Tab-separated table of C-alpha atoms and ligand atoms in Angstrom:
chain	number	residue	atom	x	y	z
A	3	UNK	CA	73.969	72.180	118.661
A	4	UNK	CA	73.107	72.231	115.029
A	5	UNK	CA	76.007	72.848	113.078
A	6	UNK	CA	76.378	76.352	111.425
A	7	UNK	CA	77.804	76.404	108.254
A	8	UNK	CA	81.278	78.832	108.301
A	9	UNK	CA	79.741	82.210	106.141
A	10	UNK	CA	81.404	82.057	102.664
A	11	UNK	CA	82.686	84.220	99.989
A	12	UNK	CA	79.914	84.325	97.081
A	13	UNK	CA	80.905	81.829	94.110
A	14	UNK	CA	80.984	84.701	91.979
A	15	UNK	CA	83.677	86.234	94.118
A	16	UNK	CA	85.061	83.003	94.373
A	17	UNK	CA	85.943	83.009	90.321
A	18	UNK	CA	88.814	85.609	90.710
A	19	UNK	CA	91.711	86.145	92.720
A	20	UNK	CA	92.719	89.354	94.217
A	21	UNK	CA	94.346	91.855	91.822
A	22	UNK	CA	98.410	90.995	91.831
A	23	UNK	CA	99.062	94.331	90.320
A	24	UNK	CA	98.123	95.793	94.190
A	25	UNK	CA	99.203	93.257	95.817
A	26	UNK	CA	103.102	93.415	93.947
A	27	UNK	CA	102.920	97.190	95.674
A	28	UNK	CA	102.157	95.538	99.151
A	29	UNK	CA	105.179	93.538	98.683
A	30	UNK	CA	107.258	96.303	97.631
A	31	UNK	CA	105.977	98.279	100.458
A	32	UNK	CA	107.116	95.595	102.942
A	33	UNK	CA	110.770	94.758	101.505
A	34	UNK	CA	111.080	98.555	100.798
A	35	UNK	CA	111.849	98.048	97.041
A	36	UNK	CA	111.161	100.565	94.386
A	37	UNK	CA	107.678	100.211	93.044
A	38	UNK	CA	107.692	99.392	89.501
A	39	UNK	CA	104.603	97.624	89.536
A	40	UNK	CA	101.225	99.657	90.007
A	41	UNK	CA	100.688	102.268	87.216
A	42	UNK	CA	100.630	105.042	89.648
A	43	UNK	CA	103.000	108.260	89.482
A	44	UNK	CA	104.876	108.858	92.682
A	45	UNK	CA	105.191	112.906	91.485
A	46	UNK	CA	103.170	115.409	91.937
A	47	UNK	CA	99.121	116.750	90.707
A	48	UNK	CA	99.219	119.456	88.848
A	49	UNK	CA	99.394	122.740	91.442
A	50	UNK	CA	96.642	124.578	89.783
A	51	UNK	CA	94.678	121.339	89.879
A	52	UNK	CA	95.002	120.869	93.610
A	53	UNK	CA	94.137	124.129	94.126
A	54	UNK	CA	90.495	124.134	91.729
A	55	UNK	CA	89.703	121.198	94.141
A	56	UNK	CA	90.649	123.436	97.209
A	57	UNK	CA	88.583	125.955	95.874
A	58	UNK	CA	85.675	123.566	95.379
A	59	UNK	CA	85.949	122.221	98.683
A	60	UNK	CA	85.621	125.590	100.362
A	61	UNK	CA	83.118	126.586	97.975
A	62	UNK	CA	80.877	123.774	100.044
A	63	UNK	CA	80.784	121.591	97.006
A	64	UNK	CA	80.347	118.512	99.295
A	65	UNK	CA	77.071	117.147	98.373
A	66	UNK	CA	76.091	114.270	95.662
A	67	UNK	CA	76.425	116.145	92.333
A	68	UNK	CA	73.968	114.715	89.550
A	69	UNK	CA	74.330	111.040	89.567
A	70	UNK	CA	75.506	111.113	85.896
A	71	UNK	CA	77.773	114.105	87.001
A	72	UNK	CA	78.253	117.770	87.525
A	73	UNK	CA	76.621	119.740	84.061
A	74	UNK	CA	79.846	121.967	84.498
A	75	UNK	CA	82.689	118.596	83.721
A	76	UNK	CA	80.254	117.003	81.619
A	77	UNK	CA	80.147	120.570	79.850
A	78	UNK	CA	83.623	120.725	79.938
A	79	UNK	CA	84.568	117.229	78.745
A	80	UNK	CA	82.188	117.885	75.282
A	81	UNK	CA	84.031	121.291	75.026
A	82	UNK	CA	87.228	119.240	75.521
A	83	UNK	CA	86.748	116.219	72.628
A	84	UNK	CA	85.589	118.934	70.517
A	85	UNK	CA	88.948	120.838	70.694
A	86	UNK	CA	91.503	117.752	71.639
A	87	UNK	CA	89.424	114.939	69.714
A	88	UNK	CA	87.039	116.378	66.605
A	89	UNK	CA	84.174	114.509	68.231
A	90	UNK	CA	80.900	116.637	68.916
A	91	UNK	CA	79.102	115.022	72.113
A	92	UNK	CA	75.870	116.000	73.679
A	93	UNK	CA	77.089	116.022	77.205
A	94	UNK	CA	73.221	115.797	78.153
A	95	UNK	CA	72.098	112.144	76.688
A	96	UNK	CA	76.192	110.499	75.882
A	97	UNK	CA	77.907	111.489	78.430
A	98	UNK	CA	78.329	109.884	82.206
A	99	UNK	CA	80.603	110.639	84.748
A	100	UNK	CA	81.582	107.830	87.388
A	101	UNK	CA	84.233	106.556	89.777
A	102	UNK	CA	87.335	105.986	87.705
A	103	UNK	CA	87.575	103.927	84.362
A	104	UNK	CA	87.264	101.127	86.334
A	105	UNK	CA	83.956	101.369	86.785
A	106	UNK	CA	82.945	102.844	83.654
A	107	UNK	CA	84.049	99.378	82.178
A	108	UNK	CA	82.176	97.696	84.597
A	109	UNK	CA	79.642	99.795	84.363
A	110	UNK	CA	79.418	99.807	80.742
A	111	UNK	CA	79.334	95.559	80.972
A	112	UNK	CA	76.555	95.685	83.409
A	113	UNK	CA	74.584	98.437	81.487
A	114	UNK	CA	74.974	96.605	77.888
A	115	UNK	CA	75.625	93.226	77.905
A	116	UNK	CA	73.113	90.451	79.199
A	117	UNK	CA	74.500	87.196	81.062
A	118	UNK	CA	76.326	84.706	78.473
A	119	UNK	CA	76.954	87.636	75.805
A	120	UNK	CA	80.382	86.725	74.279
A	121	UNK	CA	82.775	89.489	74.764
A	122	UNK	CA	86.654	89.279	72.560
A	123	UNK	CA	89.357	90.407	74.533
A	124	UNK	CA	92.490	91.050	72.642
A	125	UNK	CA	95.156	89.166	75.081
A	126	UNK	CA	97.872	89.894	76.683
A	127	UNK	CA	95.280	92.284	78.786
A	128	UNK	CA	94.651	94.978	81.597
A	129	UNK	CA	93.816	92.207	84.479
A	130	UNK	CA	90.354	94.104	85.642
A	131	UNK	CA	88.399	93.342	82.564
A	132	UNK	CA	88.335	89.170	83.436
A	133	UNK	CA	86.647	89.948	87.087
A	134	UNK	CA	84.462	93.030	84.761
A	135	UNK	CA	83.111	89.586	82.903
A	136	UNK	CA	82.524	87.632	85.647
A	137	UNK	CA	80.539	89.667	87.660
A	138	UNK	CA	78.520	91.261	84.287
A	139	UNK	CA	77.593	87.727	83.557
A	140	UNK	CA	79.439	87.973	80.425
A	141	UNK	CA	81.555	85.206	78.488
A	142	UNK	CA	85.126	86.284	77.480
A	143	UNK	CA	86.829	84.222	74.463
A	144	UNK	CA	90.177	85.950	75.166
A	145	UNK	CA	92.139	86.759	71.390
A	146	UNK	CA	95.812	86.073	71.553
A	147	UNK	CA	97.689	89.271	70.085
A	148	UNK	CA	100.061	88.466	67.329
A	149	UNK	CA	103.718	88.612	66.875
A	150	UNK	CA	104.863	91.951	67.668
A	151	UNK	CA	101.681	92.478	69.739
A	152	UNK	CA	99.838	93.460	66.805
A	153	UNK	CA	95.874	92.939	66.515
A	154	UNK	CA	95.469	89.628	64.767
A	155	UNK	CA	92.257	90.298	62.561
A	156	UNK	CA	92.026	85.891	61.735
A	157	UNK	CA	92.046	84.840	65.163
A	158	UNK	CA	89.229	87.676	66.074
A	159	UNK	CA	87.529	86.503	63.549
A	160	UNK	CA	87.816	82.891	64.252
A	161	UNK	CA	86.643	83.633	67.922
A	162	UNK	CA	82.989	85.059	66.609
A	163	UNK	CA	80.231	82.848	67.639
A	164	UNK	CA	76.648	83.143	67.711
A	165	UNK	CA	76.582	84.842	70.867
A	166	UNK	CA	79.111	87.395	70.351
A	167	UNK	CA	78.078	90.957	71.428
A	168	UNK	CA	81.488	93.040	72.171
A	169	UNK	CA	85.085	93.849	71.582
A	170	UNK	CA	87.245	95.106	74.310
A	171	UNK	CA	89.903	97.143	72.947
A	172	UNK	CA	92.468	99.147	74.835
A	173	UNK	CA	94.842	101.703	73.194
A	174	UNK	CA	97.347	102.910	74.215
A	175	UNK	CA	97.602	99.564	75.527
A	176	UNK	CA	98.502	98.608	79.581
A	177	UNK	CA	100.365	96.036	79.461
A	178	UNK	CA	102.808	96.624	76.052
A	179	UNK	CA	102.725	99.724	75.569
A	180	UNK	CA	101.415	99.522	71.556
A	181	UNK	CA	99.486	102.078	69.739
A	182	UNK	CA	97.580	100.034	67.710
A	183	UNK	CA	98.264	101.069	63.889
A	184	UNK	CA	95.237	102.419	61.154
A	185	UNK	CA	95.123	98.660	59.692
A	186	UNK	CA	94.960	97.626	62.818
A	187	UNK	CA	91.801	99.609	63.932
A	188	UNK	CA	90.285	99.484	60.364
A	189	UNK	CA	89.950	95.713	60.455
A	190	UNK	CA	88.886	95.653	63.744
A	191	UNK	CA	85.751	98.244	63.385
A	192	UNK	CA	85.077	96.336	59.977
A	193	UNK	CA	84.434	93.322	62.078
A	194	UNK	CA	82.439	94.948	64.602
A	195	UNK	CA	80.350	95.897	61.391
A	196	UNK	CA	80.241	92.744	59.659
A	197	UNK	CA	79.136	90.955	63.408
A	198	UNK	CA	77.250	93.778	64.411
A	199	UNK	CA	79.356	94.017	67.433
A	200	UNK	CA	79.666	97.348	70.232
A	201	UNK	CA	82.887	98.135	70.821
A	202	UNK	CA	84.095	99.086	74.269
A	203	UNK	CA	87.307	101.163	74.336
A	204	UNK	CA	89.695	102.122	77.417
A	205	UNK	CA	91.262	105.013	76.275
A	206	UNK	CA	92.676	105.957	79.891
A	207	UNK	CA	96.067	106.441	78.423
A	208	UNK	CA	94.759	109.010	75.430
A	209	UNK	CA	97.042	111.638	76.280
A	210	UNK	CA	100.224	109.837	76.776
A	211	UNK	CA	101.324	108.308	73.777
A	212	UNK	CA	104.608	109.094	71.751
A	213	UNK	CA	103.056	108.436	67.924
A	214	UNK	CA	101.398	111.431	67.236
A	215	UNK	CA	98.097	112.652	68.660
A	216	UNK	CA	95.586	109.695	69.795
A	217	UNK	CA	92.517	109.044	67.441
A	218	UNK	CA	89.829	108.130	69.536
A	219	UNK	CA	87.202	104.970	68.266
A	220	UNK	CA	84.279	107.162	68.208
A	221	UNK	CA	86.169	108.619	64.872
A	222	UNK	CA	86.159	105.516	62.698
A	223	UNK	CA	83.342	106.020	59.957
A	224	UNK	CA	80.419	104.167	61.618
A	225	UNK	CA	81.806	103.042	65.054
A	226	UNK	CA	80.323	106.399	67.000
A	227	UNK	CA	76.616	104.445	67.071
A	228	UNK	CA	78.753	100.993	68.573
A	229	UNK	CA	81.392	102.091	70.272
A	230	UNK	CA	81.222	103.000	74.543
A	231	UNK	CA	84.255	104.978	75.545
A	232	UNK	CA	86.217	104.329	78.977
A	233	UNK	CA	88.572	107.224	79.836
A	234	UNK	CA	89.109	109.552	83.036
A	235	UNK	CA	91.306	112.242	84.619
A	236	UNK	CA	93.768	109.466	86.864
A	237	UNK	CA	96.055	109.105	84.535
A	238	UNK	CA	96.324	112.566	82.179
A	239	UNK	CA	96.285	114.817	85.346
A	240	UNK	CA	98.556	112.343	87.596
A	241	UNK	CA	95.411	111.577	90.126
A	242	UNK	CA	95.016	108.090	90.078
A	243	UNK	CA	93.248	108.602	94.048
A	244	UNK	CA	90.863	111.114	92.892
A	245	UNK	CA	88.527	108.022	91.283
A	246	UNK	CA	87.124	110.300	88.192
A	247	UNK	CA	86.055	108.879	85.166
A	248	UNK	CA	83.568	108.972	82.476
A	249	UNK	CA	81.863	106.901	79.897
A	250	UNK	CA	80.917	108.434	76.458
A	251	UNK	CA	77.936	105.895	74.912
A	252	UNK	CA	75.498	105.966	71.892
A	253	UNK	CA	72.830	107.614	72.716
A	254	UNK	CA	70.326	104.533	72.982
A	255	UNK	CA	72.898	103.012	75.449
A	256	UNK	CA	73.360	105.501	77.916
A	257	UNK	CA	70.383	104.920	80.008
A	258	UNK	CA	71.490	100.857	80.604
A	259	UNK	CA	75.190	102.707	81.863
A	260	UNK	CA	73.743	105.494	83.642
A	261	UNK	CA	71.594	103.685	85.547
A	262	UNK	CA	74.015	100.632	87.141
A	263	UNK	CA	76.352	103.638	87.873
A	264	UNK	CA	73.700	105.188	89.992
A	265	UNK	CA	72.920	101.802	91.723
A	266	UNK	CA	76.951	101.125	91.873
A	267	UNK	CA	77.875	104.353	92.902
A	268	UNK	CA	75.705	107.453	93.221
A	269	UNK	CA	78.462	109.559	91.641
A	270	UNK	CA	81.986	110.293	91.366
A	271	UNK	CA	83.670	112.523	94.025
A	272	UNK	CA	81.488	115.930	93.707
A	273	UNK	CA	84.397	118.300	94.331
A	274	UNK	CA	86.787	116.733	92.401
A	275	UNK	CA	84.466	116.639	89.335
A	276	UNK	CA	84.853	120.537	89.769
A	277	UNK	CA	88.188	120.792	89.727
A	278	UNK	CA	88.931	118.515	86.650
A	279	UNK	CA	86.685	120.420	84.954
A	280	UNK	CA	88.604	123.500	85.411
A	281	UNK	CA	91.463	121.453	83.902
A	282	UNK	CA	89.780	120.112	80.931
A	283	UNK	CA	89.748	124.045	79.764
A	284	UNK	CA	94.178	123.801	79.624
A	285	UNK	CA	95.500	124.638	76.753
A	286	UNK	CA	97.392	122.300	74.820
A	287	UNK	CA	100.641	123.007	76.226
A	288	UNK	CA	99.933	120.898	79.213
A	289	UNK	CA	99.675	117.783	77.097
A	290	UNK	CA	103.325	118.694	75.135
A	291	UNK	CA	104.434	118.954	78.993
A	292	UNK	CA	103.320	115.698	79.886
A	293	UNK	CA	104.208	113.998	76.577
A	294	UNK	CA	107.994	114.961	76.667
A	295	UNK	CA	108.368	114.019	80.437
A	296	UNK	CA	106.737	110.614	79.822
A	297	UNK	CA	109.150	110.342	76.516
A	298	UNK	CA	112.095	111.126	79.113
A	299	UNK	CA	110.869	108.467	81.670
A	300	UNK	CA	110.276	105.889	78.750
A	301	UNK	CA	113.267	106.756	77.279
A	302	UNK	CA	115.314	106.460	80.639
A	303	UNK	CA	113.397	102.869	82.042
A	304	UNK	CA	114.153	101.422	78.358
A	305	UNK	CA	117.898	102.297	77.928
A	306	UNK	CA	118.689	101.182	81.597
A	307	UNK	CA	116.527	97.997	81.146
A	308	UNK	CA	118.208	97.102	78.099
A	309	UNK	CA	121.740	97.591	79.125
A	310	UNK	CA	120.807	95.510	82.095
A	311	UNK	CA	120.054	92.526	79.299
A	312	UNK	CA	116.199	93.027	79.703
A	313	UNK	CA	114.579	91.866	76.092
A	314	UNK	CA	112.244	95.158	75.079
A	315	UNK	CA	110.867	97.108	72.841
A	316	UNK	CA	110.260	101.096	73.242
A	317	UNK	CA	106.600	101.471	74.109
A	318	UNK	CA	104.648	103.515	71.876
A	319	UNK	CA	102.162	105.006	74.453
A	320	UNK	CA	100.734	104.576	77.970
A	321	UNK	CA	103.513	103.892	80.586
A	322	UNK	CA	104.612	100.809	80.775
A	323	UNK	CA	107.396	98.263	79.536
A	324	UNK	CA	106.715	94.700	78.771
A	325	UNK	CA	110.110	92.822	78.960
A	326	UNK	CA	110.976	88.864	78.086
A	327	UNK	CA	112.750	87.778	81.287
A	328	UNK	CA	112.850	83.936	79.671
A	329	UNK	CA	117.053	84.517	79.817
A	330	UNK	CA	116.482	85.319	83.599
A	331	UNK	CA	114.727	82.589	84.665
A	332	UNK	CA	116.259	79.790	86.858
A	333	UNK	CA	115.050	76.512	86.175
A	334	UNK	CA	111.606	75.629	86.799
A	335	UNK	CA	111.659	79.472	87.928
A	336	UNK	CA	107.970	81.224	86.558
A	337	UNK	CA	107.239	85.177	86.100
A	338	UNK	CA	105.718	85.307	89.462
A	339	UNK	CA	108.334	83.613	91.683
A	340	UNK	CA	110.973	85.818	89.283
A	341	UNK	CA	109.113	89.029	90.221
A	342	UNK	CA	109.593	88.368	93.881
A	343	UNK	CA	113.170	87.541	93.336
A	344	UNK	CA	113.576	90.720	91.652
A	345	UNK	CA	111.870	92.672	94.675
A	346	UNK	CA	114.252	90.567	97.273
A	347	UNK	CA	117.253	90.286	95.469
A	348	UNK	CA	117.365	93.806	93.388
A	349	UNK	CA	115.083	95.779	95.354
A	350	UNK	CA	112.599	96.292	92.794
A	351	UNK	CA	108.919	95.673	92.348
A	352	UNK	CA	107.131	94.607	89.128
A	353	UNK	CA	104.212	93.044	87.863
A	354	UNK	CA	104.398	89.157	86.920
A	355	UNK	CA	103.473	88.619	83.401
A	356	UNK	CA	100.995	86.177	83.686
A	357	UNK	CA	98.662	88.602	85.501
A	358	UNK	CA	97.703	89.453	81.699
A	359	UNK	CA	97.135	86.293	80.418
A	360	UNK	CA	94.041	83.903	81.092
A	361	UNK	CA	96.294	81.185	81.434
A	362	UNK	CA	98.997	82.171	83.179
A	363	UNK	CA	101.456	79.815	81.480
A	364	UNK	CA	101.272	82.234	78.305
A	365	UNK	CA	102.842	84.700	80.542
A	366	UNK	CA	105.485	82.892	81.886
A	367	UNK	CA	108.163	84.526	80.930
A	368	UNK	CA	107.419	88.375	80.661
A	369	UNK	CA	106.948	90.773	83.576
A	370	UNK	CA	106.122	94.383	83.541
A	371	UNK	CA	107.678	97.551	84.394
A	372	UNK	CA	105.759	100.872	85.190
A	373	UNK	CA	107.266	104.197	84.430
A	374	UNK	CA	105.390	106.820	85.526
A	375	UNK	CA	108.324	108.236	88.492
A	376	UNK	CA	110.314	110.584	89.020
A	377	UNK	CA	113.446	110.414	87.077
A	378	UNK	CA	115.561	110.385	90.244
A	379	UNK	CA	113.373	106.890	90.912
A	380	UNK	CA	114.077	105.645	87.687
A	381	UNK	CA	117.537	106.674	88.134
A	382	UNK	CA	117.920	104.564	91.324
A	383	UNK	CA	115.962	101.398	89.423
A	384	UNK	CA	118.212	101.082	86.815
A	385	UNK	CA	121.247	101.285	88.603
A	386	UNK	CA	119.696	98.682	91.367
A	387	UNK	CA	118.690	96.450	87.980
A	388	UNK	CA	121.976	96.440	86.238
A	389	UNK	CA	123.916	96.226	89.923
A	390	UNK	CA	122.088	93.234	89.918
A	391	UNK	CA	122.101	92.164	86.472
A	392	UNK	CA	126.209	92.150	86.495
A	393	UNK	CA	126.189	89.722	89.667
A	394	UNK	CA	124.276	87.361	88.064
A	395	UNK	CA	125.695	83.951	86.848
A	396	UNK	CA	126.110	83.603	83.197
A	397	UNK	CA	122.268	82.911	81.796
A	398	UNK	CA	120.814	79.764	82.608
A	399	UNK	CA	117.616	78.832	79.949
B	19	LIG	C1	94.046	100.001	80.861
B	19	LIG	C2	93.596	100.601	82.138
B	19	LIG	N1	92.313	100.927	82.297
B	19	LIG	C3	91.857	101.476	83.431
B	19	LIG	C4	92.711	101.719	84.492
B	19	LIG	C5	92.159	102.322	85.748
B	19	LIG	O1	91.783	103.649	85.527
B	19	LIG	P1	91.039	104.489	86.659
B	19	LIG	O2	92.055	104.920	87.666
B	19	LIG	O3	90.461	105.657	85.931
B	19	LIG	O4	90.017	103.618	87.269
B	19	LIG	C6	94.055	101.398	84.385
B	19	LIG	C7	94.973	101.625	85.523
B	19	LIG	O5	96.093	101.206	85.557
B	19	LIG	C8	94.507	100.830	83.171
B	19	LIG	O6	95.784	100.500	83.002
């Protein structure tokens, strides 16, 4: 018998692990511990937003829609960065819908960037855009943020090579929570000029952010000819399942995006496209709504957190808190061994630090916590977190 050689994983797929964001909910979900750790809301959609996609459903709005998406929520989107952004978009040649702002970032690699491109990621960083590299073919040269979390403009700098094409940026930013500042985004879009570098920026968490209203990229004098924009509806109308996202792109780029969406894809949910395009028309109410019941979460996870002895700062946007657990740790103890402690021992889940770091030794001594519950679940953390916090031992390192 010759001998068969056992079928293998591709080596591509070999270069990553498994996301340990998802799998920190599996674990909650098996020691039934309060899930912290995927930035998911366990409240409700929006009623009238359920019902649009009733409506569409019954309407027999079941087929593909336009691979680049339904005219009426690419319609709707320009109509809503007009009013909510100041940015005038031809929905016909810069706009594309697809399946989440997951894969618009993929999406966007694939469509722009050619195998060994050099892309800067600002780090500590959402974990999906190291496998987005790998499988684009592209190189990341990840940028250490600096003290404070704060864009460091030298070290970007330093990190330009020859083969430098991109700059990921993500604000509101997943994991700390920053906004980053005018300075901040100035000196960044100056060296995208001086390197004649595109710009691709997750703005999933546009809407909830505590600073004042977001300013998207596409504003900064220059940038709306560089810069591809990755946002969607999971996170500003609580639907994280519904997988609807878009990519705004120069015009000259959005062929390259449109078509590895098509080949990825097809299209985002057709339905649901309808019905988030009967949201985009809200009026601006809905956003104060959301804002001041995120600021009530935030303001909730952080006091509780920090009365527990948790080291952290009060996020400035998007929904999570990035705390220093180094006073927690037992000896020899790392984030990811004190994450499943927490879920065992407190009953709560988080996300290990060093799932935002390429080497996971920078992380070592942060995890994250995800606020976007119900207060009553935030309620029941905190008082799990400091039950547990005042049984502890005095501090150890
Ligand atoms: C920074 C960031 N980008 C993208 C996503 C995923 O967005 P979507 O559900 O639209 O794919 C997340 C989800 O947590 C995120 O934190």
């Amino acid at each position: 018998m010759p001998i068969v050689p056992t079928p293998h994983a591709s080596a591509r797929a070999e270069c990553f692990v498994e996301s340990v964001i998802r799998e920190m909910t599996r674990v909650a979900d098996a020691h039934g511990a309060i899930n912290l750790a995927q930035g998911f809301p366990d409240f409700p959609a929006p009623e009238a937003l359920k019902e649009a996609a009733v409506e569409a459903l019954r309407a027999d709005i079941n087929q593909y829609a336009v691979t680049w998406g339904a005219p009426s929520l690419r319609g709707a989107l320009a109509e809503w960065l007009r009013r909510r952004r100041g940015v005038e978009v031809d929905p016909d040649t810069r706009i594309t819908i697809v399946c989440g702002a997951t894969e618009g970032m993929i999406a966007a690699m694939l469509g722009v960037l050619d195998p060994g491109d050099e892309i800067l990621i600002p780090e500590p960083f959402y974990e999906n855009y190291g496998p987005d590299c790998i499988l684009s073919g592209a190189q990341p040269r990840f940028v250490p943020l600096a003290e404070g979390f704060r864009l460091d403009p030298e070290a970007l700098e330093a990190a330009v090579g020859p083969r430098t094409r991109a700059v990921v940026l993500n604000t509101p930013h997943n994991p700390t929570g920053r906004v980053f500042g005018r300075e901040e985004i100035e000196g960044l879009c100056r060296l995208c000029h001086r390197h004649g570098l595109l710009l691709l920026t997750d703005e999933i968490y546009e809407e909830i952010l505590y600073t004042g209203p977001h300013r998207t990229l596409l504003l900064e004098e220059g940038m709306d000819e560089r810069t591809l924009v990755v946002s969607g509806a999971s996170k500003t109308f609580s639907v994280t399942g519904w997988r609807i996202g878009w990519v705004i792109s120069p015009e000259s780029l959005t062929s390259g995006v449109r078509k590895v969406h098509d080949f990825l894809t097809v299209g985002a949910p057709a339905p649901l496209q309808e019905a988030v395009a009967r949201a985009l028309a809200w009026d601006d109410a809905f956003y104060d709504g959301l804002r001041a019941e995120y600021r009530a979460r935030r303001d909730l996870l952080v006091r509780g957190l920090q009365e527990a002895g948790f080291r952290c700062e009060t996020p400035e946007g998007a929904y999570y808190v990035m705390t220093d657990v180094a006073s927690f740790l037992e000896p020899g103890e790392d984030d990811a061994a004190f994450a499943l402690r927490l879920v065992r021992e407190a009953g709560v889940a988080t996300v290990p630090g060093s799932s935002f770091f390429a080497d996971p030794a920078r992380g070592r001594t942060w995890i994250r916590f995800c606020y976007a519950k119900r207060l009553e679940t935030l309620e029941e953390a905190v008082r799990r977190l400091g039950a547990w916090a005042s049984q502890r031992p005095a501090c150890s390192s």
